[in-house]
Coordinates of C-alpha atoms and ligand atoms in Angstrom, one line a residue:
X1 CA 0.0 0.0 0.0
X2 CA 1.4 3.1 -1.3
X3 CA 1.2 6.0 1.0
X4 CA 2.1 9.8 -0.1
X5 CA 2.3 12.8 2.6
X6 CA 1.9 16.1 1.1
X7 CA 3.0 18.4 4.0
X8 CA 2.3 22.4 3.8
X9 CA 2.9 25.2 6.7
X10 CA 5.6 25.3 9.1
X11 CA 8.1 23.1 10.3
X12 CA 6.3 21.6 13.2
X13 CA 4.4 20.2 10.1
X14 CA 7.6 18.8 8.9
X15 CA 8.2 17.0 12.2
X16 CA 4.6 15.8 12.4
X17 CA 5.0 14.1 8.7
X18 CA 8.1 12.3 10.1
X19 CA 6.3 11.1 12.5
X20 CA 3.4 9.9 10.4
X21 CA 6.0 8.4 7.9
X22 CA 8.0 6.7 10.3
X23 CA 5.0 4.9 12.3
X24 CA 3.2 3.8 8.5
X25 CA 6.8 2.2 7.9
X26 CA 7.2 0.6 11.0
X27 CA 3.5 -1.0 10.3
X28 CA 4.7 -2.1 7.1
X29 CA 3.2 0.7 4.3
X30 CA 5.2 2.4 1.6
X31 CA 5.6 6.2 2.3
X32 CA 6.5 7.0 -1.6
X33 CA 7.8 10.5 -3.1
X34 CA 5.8 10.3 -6.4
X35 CA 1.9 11.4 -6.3
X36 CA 1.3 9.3 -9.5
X37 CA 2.4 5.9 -7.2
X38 CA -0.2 6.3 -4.3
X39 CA -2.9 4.3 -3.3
X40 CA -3.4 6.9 0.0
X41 CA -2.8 10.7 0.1
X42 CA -2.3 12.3 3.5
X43 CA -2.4 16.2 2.9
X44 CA -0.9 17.9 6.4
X45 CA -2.1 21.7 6.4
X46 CA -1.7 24.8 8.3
X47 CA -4.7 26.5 9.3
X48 CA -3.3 29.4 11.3
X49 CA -3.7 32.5 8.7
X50 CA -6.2 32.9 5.7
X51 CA -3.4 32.5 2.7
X52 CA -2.2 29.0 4.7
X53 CA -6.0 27.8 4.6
X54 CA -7.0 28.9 1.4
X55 CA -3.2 27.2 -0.1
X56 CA -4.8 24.4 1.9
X57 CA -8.4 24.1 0.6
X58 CA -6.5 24.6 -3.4
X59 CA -4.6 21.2 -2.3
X60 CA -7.5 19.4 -1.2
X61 CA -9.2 20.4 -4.7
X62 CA -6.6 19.2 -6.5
X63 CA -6.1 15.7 -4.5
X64 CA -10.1 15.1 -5.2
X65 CA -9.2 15.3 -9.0
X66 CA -6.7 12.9 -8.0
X67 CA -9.9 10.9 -6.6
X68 CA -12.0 11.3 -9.2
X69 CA -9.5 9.9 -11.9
X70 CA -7.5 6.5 -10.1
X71 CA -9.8 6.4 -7.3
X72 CA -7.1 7.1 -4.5
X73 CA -8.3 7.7 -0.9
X74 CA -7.2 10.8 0.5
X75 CA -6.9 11.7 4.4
X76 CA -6.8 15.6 6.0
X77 CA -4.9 16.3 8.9
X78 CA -2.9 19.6 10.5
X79 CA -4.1 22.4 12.0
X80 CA -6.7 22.9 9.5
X81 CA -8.2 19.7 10.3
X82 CA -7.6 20.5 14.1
X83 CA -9.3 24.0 13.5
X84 CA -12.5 23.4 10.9
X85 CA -12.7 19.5 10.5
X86 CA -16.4 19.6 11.1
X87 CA -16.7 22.4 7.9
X88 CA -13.9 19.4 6.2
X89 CA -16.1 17.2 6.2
X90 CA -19.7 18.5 5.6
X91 CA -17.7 20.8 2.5
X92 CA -15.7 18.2 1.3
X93 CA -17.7 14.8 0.8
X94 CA -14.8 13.3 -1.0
X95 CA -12.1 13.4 2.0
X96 CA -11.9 10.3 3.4
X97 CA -10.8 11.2 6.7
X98 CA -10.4 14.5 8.8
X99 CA -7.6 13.8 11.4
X100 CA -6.9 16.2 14.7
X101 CA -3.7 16.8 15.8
X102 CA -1.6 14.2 18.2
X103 CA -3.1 11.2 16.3
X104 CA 0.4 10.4 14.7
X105 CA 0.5 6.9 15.8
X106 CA -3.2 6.3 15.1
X107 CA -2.5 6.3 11.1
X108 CA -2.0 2.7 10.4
X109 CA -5.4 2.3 12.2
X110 CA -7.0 5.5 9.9
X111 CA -5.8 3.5 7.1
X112 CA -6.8 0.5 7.2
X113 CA -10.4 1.8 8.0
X114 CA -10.9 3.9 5.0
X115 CA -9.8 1.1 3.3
X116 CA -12.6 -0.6 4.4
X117 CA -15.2 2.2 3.6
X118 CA -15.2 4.1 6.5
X119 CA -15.4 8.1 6.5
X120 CA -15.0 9.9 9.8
X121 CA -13.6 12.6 11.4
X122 CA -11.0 11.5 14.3
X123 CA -10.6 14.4 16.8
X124 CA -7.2 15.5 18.1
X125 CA -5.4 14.6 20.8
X126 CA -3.2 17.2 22.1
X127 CA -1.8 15.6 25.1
X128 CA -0.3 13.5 22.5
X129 CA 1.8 16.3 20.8
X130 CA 4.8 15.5 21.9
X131 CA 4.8 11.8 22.5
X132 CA 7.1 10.8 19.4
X133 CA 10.4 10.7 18.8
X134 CA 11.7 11.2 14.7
X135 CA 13.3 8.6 13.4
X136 CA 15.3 9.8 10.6
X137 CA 19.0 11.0 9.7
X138 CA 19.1 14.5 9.0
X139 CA 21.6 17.2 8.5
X140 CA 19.1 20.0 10.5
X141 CA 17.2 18.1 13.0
X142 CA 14.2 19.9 13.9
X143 CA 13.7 19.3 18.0
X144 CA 10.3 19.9 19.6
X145 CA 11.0 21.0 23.0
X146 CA 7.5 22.2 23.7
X147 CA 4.1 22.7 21.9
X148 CA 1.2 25.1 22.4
X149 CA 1.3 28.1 24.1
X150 CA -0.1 30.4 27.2
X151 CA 0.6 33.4 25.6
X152 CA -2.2 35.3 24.3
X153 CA -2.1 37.4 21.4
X154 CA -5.5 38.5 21.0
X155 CA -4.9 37.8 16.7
X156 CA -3.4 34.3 17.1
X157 CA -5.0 31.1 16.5
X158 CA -2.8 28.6 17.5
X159 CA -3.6 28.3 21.5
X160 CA -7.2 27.1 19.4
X161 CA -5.3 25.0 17.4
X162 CA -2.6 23.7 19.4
X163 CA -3.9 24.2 22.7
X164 CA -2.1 25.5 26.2
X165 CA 1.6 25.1 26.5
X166 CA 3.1 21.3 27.1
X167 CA 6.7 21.0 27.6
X168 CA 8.6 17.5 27.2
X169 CA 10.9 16.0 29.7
X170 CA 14.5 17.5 29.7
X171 CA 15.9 13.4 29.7
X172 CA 13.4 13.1 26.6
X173 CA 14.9 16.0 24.7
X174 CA 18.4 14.9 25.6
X175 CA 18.3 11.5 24.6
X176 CA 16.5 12.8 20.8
X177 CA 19.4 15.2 20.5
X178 CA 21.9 12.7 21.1
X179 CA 20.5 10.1 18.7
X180 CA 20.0 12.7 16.3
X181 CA 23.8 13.7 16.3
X182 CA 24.6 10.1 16.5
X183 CA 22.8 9.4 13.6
X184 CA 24.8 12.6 11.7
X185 CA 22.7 15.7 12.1
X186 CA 25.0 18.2 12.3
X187 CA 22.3 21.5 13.7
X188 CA 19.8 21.3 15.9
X189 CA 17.1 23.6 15.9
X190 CA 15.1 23.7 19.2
X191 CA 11.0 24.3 18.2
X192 CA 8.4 25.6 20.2
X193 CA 6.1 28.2 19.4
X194 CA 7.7 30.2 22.5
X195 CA 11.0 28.4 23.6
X196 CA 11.3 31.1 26.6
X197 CA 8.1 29.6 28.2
X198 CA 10.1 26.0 28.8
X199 CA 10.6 24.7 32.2
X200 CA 10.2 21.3 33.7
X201 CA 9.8 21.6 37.5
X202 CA 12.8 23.9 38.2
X203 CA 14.9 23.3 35.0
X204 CA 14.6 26.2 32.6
X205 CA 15.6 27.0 29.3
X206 CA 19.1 28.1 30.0
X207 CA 19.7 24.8 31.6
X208 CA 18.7 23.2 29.0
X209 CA 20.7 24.7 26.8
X210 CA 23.6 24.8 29.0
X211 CA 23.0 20.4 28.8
X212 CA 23.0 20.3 25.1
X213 CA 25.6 22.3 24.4
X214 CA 27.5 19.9 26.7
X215 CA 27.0 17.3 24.2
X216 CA 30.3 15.8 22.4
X217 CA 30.5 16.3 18.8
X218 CA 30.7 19.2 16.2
X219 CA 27.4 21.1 15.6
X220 CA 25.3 24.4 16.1
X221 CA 22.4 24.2 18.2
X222 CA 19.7 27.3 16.7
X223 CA 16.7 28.6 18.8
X224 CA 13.3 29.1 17.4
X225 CA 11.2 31.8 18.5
X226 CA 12.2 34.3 21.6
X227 CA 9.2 35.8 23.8
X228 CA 10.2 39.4 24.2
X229 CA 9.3 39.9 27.6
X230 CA 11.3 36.9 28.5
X231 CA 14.5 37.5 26.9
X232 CA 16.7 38.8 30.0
X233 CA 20.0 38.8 30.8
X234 CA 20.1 35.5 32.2
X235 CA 19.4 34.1 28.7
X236 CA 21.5 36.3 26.8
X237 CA 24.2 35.8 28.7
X238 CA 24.0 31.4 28.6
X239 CA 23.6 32.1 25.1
X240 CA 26.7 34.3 24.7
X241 CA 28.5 32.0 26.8
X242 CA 27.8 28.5 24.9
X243 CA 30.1 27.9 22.0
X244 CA 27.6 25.5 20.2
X245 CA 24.5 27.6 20.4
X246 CA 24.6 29.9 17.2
X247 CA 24.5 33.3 17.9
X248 CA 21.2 33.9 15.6
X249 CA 18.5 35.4 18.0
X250 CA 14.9 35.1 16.7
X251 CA 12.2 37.5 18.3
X252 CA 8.8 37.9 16.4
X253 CA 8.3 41.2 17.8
X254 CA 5.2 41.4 15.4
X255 CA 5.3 45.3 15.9
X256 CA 6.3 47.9 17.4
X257 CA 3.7 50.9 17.7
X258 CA 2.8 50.8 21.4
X259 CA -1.0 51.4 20.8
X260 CA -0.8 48.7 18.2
X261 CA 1.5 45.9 20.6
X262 CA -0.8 46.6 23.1
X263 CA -4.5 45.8 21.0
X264 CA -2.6 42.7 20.1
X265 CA -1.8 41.8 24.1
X266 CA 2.1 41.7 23.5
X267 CA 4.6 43.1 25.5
X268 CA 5.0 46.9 24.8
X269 CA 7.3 48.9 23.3
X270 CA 10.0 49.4 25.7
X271 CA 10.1 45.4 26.8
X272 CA 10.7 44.9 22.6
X273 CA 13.4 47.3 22.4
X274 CA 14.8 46.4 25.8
X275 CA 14.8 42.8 24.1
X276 CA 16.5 43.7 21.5
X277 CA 18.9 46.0 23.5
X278 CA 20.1 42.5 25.0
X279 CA 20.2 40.7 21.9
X280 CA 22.6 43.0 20.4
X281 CA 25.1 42.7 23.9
X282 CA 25.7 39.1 22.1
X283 CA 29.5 39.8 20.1
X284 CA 28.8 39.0 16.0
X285 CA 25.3 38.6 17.1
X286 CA 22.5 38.2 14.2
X287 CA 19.0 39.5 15.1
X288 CA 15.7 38.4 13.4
X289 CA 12.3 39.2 13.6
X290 CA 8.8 39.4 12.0
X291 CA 6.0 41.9 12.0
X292 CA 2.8 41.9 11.4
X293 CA 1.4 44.7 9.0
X294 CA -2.1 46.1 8.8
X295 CA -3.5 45.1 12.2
X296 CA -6.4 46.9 13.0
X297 CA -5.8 49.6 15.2
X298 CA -2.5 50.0 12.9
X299 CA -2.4 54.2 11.7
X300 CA -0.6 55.6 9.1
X301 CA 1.7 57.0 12.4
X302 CA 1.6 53.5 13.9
X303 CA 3.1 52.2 10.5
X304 CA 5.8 55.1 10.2
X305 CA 6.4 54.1 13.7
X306 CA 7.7 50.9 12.5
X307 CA 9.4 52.1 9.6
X308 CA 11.5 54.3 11.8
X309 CA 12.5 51.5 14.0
X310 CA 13.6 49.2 11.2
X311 CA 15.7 52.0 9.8
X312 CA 17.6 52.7 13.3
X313 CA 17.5 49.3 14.4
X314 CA 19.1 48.0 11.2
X315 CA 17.8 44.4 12.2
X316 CA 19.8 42.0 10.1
X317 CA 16.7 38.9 8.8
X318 CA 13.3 40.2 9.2
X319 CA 9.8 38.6 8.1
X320 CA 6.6 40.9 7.4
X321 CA 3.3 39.3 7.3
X322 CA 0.0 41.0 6.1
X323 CA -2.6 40.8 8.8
X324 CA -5.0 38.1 8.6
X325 CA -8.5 37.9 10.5
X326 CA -9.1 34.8 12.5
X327 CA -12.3 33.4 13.4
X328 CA -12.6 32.9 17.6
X329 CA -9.7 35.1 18.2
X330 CA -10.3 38.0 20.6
X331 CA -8.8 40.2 18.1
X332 CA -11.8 39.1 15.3
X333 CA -13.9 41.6 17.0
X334 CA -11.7 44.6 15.8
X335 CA -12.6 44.0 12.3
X336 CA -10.4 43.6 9.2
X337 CA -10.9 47.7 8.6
X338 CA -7.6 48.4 6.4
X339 CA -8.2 47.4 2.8
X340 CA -6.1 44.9 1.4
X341 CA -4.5 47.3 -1.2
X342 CA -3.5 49.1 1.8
X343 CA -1.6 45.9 3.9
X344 CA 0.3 45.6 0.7
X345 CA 1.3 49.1 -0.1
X346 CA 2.6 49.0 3.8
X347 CA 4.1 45.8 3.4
X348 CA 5.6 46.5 0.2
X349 CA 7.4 49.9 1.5
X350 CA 8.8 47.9 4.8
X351 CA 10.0 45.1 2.2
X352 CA 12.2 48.3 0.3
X353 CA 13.2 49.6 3.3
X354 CA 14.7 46.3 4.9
X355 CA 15.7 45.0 1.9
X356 CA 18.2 47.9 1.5
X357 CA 19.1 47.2 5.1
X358 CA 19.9 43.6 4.4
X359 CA 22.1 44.2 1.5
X360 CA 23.6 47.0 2.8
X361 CA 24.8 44.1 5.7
X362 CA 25.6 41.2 3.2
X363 CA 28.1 43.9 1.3
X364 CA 30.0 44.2 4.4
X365 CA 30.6 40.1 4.9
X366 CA 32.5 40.2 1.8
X367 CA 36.1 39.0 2.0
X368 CA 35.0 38.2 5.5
X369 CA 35.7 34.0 6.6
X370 CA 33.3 32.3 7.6
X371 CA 32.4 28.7 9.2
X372 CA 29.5 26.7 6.8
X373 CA 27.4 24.1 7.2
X374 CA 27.2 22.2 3.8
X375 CA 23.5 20.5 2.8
X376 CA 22.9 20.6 -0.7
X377 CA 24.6 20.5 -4.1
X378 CA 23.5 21.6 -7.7
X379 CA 23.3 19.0 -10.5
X380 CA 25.3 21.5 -12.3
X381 CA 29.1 21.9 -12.5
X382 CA 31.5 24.9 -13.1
X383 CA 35.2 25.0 -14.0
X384 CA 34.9 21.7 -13.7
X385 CA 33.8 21.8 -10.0
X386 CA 31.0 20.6 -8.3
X387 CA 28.9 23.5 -6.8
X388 CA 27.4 22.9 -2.9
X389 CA 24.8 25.1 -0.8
X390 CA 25.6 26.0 2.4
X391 CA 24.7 28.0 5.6
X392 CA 26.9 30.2 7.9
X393 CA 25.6 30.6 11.0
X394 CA 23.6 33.7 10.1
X395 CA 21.2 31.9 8.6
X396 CA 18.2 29.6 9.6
X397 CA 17.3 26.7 6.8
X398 CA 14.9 27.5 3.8
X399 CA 13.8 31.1 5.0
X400 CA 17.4 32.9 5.0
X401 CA 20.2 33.0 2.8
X402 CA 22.9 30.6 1.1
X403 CA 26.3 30.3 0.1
X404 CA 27.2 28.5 -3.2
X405 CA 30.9 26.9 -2.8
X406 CA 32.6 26.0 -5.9
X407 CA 34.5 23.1 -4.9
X408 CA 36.4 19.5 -6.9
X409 CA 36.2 17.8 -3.0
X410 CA 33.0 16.7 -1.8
X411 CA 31.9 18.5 1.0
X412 CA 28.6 17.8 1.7
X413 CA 27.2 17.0 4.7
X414 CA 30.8 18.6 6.8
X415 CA 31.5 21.8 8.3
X416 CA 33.8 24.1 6.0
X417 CA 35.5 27.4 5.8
X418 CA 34.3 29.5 3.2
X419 CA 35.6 33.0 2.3
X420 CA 32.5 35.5 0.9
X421 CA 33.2 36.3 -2.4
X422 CA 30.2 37.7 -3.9
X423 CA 26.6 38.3 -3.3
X424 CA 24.0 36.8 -5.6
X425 CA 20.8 38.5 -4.7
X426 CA 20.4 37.6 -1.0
X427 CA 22.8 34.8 -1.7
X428 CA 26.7 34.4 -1.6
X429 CA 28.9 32.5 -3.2
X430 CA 31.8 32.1 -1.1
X431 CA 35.5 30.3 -1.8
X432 CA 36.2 27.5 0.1
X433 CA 38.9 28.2 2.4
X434 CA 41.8 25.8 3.3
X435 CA 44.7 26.3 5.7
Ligands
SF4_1 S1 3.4 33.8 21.4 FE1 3.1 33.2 19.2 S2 2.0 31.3 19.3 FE2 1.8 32.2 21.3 S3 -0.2 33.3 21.2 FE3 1.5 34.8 20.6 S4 1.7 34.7 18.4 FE4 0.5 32.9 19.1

C-alpha cells in the first residue's frame, strides 16, 4: 500500500509528517515520493492565517481530482483539520478522513479503515503532541522541545489550534538530541512556538541549553522563536557563553507601535526594544524578527512608527506578514478595517526599506571567513567543479540565505571554511577556504 504525505505550513508540520512516515513504515506501508504511485494521500495543512488555509483548501481540490481519476483515498490532517474538521467534512464529501492533531501513531489504524469504507472525522489529541520521537538522519534536526502556548495574542490562532503550552521531559529532549547527532545531524534547531516559556519543574531553558551544548561532537544548536518579555539577561548571557549555540537570535516582535502591541496583548514597546537592546550585547550577534502589517488599530503613524524602527534598528533577517483575521480570536472583534490594497502598499514599502538594510549588511561580509554548514549540491558543474549550498551561522534553513561553494572535494554534509566572495541577490557564493 502506497502512502504519499503532502506536508504544507511550518516546520512543526515537517516533524509531524516524520512522524506519520515513520509509524506507517514501521507497520509495514510504503511512504513514496511520487503522487502518480499512491494508493493513499495524507495532505498535512496549516490553518493558522487565511493564505495557509485557502493554499490548503486549493490542495485538497486538486487531491479530489486525483480521486476522481485512479480512485485514491485521501486523508486531511494539521491544523486545518484541528481548526474546521467539522466544515472538512460536511464541504468536502470526498475526503476520506479528517484527522486532529496528536493522532500520529493512530495512522496505520486511519488506514486501514478507509480502506474498508469508512469516513470519519477523528478528533485531536493534544496531550499526545509531543509523544514521538523522529526517526530519521538529518543534517538539521528539527527538535520539539514544547508545543502550544499560554501566551495570548489577542490575533493568534494557534492556542485554538494547538492548545495551552506542554513542555517535554529534559531526559526526553536529551536522549532525541543525542540520537540525532549520533545518527549525523549536524544542527539542531530547538521548536516551540515560545521556547522562553520551557521549564520542567525547576529546569529552565538556560539549563537546557547549557546540557546540550554539553553534548560531544561538532554542531550548532539554533533557537526558534524568543518571547520578548522573557529575553533577560540571564538568557543572553547562557547564550553568549555556549560555543555550540549559534549566535542567531529570533524575536517575532510582530510590531512595534505601542498602541498597536498593546490591542494585540504583546509586551509593549520598551520590553521589545529592551529585548533587543540585550540581543545585540551578544558579540557577531545576528537579530531576526517578524512583524505583522495592517492590524487593525495599525495608523498611518503607527506604521511610520515601524518604519523608523527598522531603519535605526538595522535588524539583520526580518519577516513581514500582512494581517489576517481569524475566526474565535479575541482580536476578530476589531474587524479587518484596512483594505487589502493598503496591507500591501505598507508591506511593500517595509520590504524596500529592509531589503536595502539587508544588502547593505551582506556587502559588508565580503572578503569576511566564515564557518558553513554544507546541505545541498546543484546537478550542475563549473570550471569543472561541483557547486554545494551551504549556511553560515547567520542563517536559519529554507527562509534565509545561502552560500554556493565552488568546490572539486566533496563536502557535503561537513562543516567548511568559506571566504565571501560575492553576493547573488540575497545569496553568496563564497571560496572554500583551506589552511
Ligand atoms: S506567542 Fe506566538 S503562538 Fe503564542 S499566542 Fe502569541 S503569536 Fe500565538
Amino acid at each position: 500500500m502506497n502512502v504519499y504525505i503532502h506536508t504544507l505550513g511550518c516546520f512543526k508540520n515537517e516533524v509531524d509528517s516524520f512522524g506519520i512516515t515513520t509509524t506507517l513504515k514501521n507497520s509495514g506501508f510504503n511512504v513514496v515520493e511520487d503522487l502518480d504511485k499512491a494508493d493513499v494521500i495524507i495532505l498535512n495543512t496549516c490553518g493558522f492565517i487565511r493564505p495557509a488555509k485557502e493554499e490548503a483548501i486549493n490542495y485538497i481540490l486538486r487531491f479530489i481530482e486525483q480521486k476522481k481519476k485512479r480512485g485514491i483515498r485521501l486523508i486531511v490532517t494539521g491544523c486545518l483539520a484541528q481548526r474546521y474538521s467539522k466544515e472538512i467534512f460536511d464541504e468536502f464529501p470526498e475526503v476520506d478522513a479528517i484527522v486532529g492533531l496528536g493522532n500520529i501513531k493512530e495512522f496505520p489504524d486511519i488506514i486501514n479503515r478507509i480502506l474498508d469504507g469508512d469516513r470519519f472525522i477523528k478528533d485531536g489529541n493534544l496531550n499526545e503532541l509531543l509523544k514521538f520521537k523522529l526517526d530519521k538522519p538529518s543534517l538539521v534536526y528539527y527538535l520539539k522541545i514544547a508545543d502550544g502556548c499560554n501566551n495570548r495574542c489577542r490575533y493568534c490562532a494557534i492556542p485554538l489550534i494547538r492548545g495551552s503550552l506542554q513542555v517535554r521531559r529534559p531526559e526526553e529532549i536529551l536522549e532525541e538530541a543525542e540520537s540525532a547527532l549520533n545518527k549525523g545531524s549536524k544542527e539542531l534547531i530547538l521548536i516551540a512556538q515560545d521556547l522562553t516559556s520551557y521549564k520542567y519543574k525547576d529546569y529552565t531553558l538556560a539549563d537546557l541549553l547549557k546540557d546540550l551544548n554539553s553534548i560531544t561532537g561538532e554542531f550548532w544548536i539554533r533557537l526558534m522563536y524568543l518571547y520578548p518579555s522573557r529575553v533577560d539577561e540571564n538568557l543572553v548571557n547562557t547564550i553568549a557563553n555556549l560555543d555550540k549555540i549559534v549566535k542567531y537570535i529570533d524575536i517575532p516582535l510582530q510590531h512595534i507601535d505601542n498602541t498597536v502591541l498593546i490591542s494585540m496583548g504583546r509586551p509593549d514597546r520598551k520590553v521589545a526594544e529592551r529585548a533587543i537592546r540585550f540581543a545585540k550585547e551578544i558579540p557577531d550577534v545576528i537579530i531576526r524578527s517578524s512583524f505583522i502589517i495592517g492590524y487593525p488599530t495599525e495608523t498611518q503613524t503607527a506604521f511610520e512608527n515601524l518604519l523608523e524602527f527598522l531603519s535605526q534598528e538595522r535588524l539583520h533577517r526580518v519577516g513581514f506578514f500582512t494581517y489576517s483575521q481569524e475566526e474565535n480570536t479575541p482580536a476578530y472583534e476589531l474587524g479587518d478595517p484596512i483594505p487589502d490594497r493598503v496591507k500591501r502598499f505598507r508591506m511593500k514599502k517595509a520590504q524596500i526599506l529592509q531589503r536595502k538594510i539587508i544588502l547593505d549588511f551582506h556587502k559588508s561580509l565580503i572578503g569576511k571567513r566564515y564557518k558553513v554548514l554544507v546541505e545541498n549540491k546543484l546537478d550542475r558543474t563549473i570550471d569543472d567543479c561541483k557547486v554545494f549550498i551551504g549556511r553560515t551561522y547567520m542563517d536559519a534553513p529554507e527562509i534565509d540565505s545561502r552560500v554556493f561553494i565552488k568546490s572539486k572535494e566533496d563536502i557535503l554534509g561537513k562543516f567548511v571554511e568559506v571566504t565571501i566572495e560575492r553576493l547573488d541577490g540575497y545569496d553568496f557564493w563564497g571560496k572554500f577556504w583551506r589552511e
